[in-house]
Short mmCIF file of C-alpha atoms in Angstrom, two decimals:
data_model
loop_
_atom_site.label_atom_id
_atom_site.label_comp_id
_atom_site.label_asym_id
_atom_site.label_seq_id
_atom_site.Cartn_x
_atom_site.Cartn_y
_atom_site.Cartn_z
CA MET R 1 -64.93 66.13 138.60
CA ILE R 2 -66.52 66.66 135.18
CA ALA R 3 -69.04 69.12 136.65
CA LEU R 4 -66.17 71.08 138.21
CA GLN R 5 -64.25 71.16 134.93
CA ALA R 6 -67.37 72.36 133.11
CA LEU R 7 -68.07 75.05 135.73
CA TYR R 8 -64.48 76.23 135.50
CA GLU R 9 -64.70 76.60 131.72
CA VAL R 10 -68.10 78.29 131.83
CA ASP R 11 -66.87 80.70 134.51
CA SER R 12 -63.51 81.50 132.93
CA VAL R 13 -64.31 81.76 129.21
CA HIS R 14 -68.13 81.93 129.26
CA HIS R 15 -68.74 79.01 126.93
CA ASP R 16 -72.23 77.50 126.70
CA PRO R 17 -72.71 75.11 129.67
CA THR R 18 -74.46 72.40 127.66
CA THR R 19 -71.79 72.41 124.96
CA VAL R 20 -69.03 72.32 127.57
CA LEU R 21 -70.58 69.42 129.46
CA GLU R 22 -71.15 67.43 126.27
CA ALA R 23 -67.50 67.96 125.30
CA ARG R 24 -66.27 66.79 128.73
CA LEU R 25 -68.55 63.74 128.62
CA SER R 26 -67.34 62.81 125.13
CA GLU R 27 -63.73 62.97 126.39
CA LYS R 28 -64.48 60.88 129.45
CA PRO R 29 -67.78 58.99 129.27
CA LEU R 30 -69.47 58.22 132.56
CA PRO R 31 -71.97 55.53 133.50
CA PRO R 32 -75.58 56.78 133.19
CA GLU R 33 -75.91 57.60 136.90
CA GLY R 34 -72.61 59.51 136.89
CA GLU R 35 -73.65 61.47 133.82
CA ALA R 36 -77.02 62.29 135.38
CA PHE R 37 -75.29 63.46 138.56
CA ALA R 38 -72.85 65.67 136.63
CA ARG R 39 -75.71 67.23 134.64
CA ALA R 40 -77.82 67.82 137.75
CA LEU R 41 -74.89 69.33 139.63
CA LEU R 42 -73.87 71.65 136.80
CA ASN R 43 -77.45 72.76 136.13
CA GLY R 44 -78.21 73.16 139.83
CA VAL R 45 -75.16 75.32 140.47
CA LEU R 46 -75.85 77.49 137.43
CA ALA R 47 -79.54 77.87 138.34
CA HIS R 48 -78.64 79.04 141.85
CA LEU R 49 -75.52 81.05 141.02
CA PRO R 50 -76.63 84.39 142.57
CA GLN R 51 -77.69 82.67 145.80
CA LEU R 52 -74.49 80.62 145.96
CA ASP R 53 -72.33 83.68 145.36
CA GLU R 54 -74.17 85.58 148.11
CA MET R 55 -73.46 82.73 150.51
CA ILE R 56 -69.79 82.63 149.54
CA HIS R 57 -69.55 86.39 150.00
CA ALA R 58 -71.24 86.13 153.41
CA TYR R 59 -68.79 83.48 154.65
CA ALA R 60 -65.66 84.80 152.92
CA PRO R 61 -66.25 88.58 152.99
CA GLU R 62 -62.55 89.40 152.84
CA TRP R 63 -62.31 87.58 149.48
CA PRO R 64 -64.31 89.28 146.71
CA LEU R 65 -65.56 86.66 144.25
CA GLU R 66 -63.81 88.27 141.30
CA GLN R 67 -60.47 88.06 143.16
CA MET R 68 -60.96 84.48 144.30
CA ALA R 69 -59.27 81.74 142.28
CA ILE R 70 -61.76 80.46 139.70
CA ILE R 71 -61.26 76.86 140.78
CA ASP R 72 -61.81 77.69 144.47
CA ARG R 73 -64.94 79.69 143.67
CA ASN R 74 -66.44 76.79 141.73
CA ILE R 75 -65.50 74.15 144.29
CA LEU R 76 -67.29 76.27 146.89
CA ARG R 77 -70.32 76.72 144.63
CA MET R 78 -70.62 72.97 144.06
CA ALA R 79 -70.28 72.01 147.72
CA ILE R 80 -72.66 74.70 148.95
CA TYR R 81 -75.21 73.69 146.33
CA GLU R 82 -74.91 70.04 147.37
CA PHE R 83 -75.43 70.50 151.10
CA ALA R 84 -77.15 73.86 151.58
CA ILE R 85 -79.49 74.11 148.59
CA ASN R 86 -80.04 70.64 147.16
CA GLY R 87 -79.63 69.02 150.56
CA GLU R 88 -79.14 65.48 149.27
CA THR R 89 -75.47 65.30 150.22
CA PRO R 90 -74.53 65.18 153.91
CA ILE R 91 -72.56 68.25 154.99
CA LYS R 92 -69.42 66.33 155.98
CA VAL R 93 -69.38 64.39 152.71
CA ALA R 94 -69.74 67.55 150.61
CA ILE R 95 -66.98 69.30 152.57
CA ASN R 96 -64.61 66.32 152.34
CA GLU R 97 -65.18 66.04 148.58
CA ALA R 98 -64.61 69.78 148.16
CA VAL R 99 -61.37 69.66 150.15
CA GLU R 100 -60.15 66.73 148.04
CA LEU R 101 -60.93 68.64 144.84
CA ALA R 102 -59.11 71.67 146.24
CA LYS R 103 -56.05 69.49 146.95
CA ILE R 104 -56.07 68.17 143.39
CA PHE R 105 -56.91 71.30 141.42
CA GLY R 106 -56.23 74.26 143.70
CA SER R 107 -53.20 76.06 145.03
CA ASP R 108 -51.35 75.19 148.22
CA SER R 109 -53.75 77.31 150.27
CA SER R 110 -56.96 76.21 148.52
CA ARG R 111 -57.60 73.25 150.81
CA ARG R 112 -57.53 75.40 153.95
CA PHE R 113 -59.56 78.18 152.35
CA VAL R 114 -62.29 75.86 151.05
CA ASN R 115 -62.43 73.95 154.33
CA GLY R 116 -62.66 77.19 156.34
CA VAL R 117 -65.46 78.74 154.29
CA LEU R 118 -67.49 75.54 154.12
CA GLY R 119 -66.90 74.73 157.79
CA THR R 120 -68.15 78.16 158.86
CA LEU R 121 -71.25 77.84 156.67
CA ALA R 122 -71.88 74.28 157.89
CA ASN R 123 -71.69 75.43 161.52
CA GLN R 124 -74.21 78.17 160.79
CA ILE R 125 -76.57 75.71 159.10
CA THR R 126 -76.23 73.27 161.98
CA LEU R 127 -76.95 76.02 164.52
CA SER R 128 -80.00 77.19 162.58
CA ARG R 129 -81.40 73.64 162.46
CA PRO R 130 -80.71 72.38 165.99
CA HIS R 131 -83.53 69.86 166.02
CA SER R 132 -82.90 68.25 162.64
CA HIS R 133 -80.25 65.80 163.93
CA LYS R 134 -82.21 65.04 167.09
CA ALA R 135 -85.41 64.42 165.13
CA THR R 136 -83.59 62.11 162.74
CA SER R 137 -82.08 60.16 165.63
CA GLN R 138 -85.46 59.83 167.35
CA SER R 139 -87.21 58.61 164.21
CA LYS R 140 -84.48 56.01 163.65
CA ASN R 141 -84.87 54.79 167.24
CA ARG R 142 -88.62 54.39 166.79
CA ARG R 143 -88.12 52.13 163.76
CA SER R 144 -85.73 49.81 165.60
#
């Protein structure tokens, strides 16, 4: 949640990301692993911003980024970074977390919008990697 708040502030008023994150962490300290995750997520999203925005545009072409709600745009950026670029978060987990954030921080339609964009992207990723699930299942069976 802190990473989302920091992204929102950086996106809306263009404050320095490091300063913003430090301010959020001083308001609500996190355990070391939570702080490390928030830093990595913020830095990862910002480092891949052009790529993330291209992906959002590709899967929500009728919604120009500059017309999209700032909170929705940043929820999408975080989730896409987590499952499509970083790859450490399972797709379903990232989507569920994004939908929950949209329920809390977004408008009445944010949940459906975020779920739709991420679901479409997730389906495309799944189709482009048809053997990844099968290979994972086979390797698990071999270890048993």
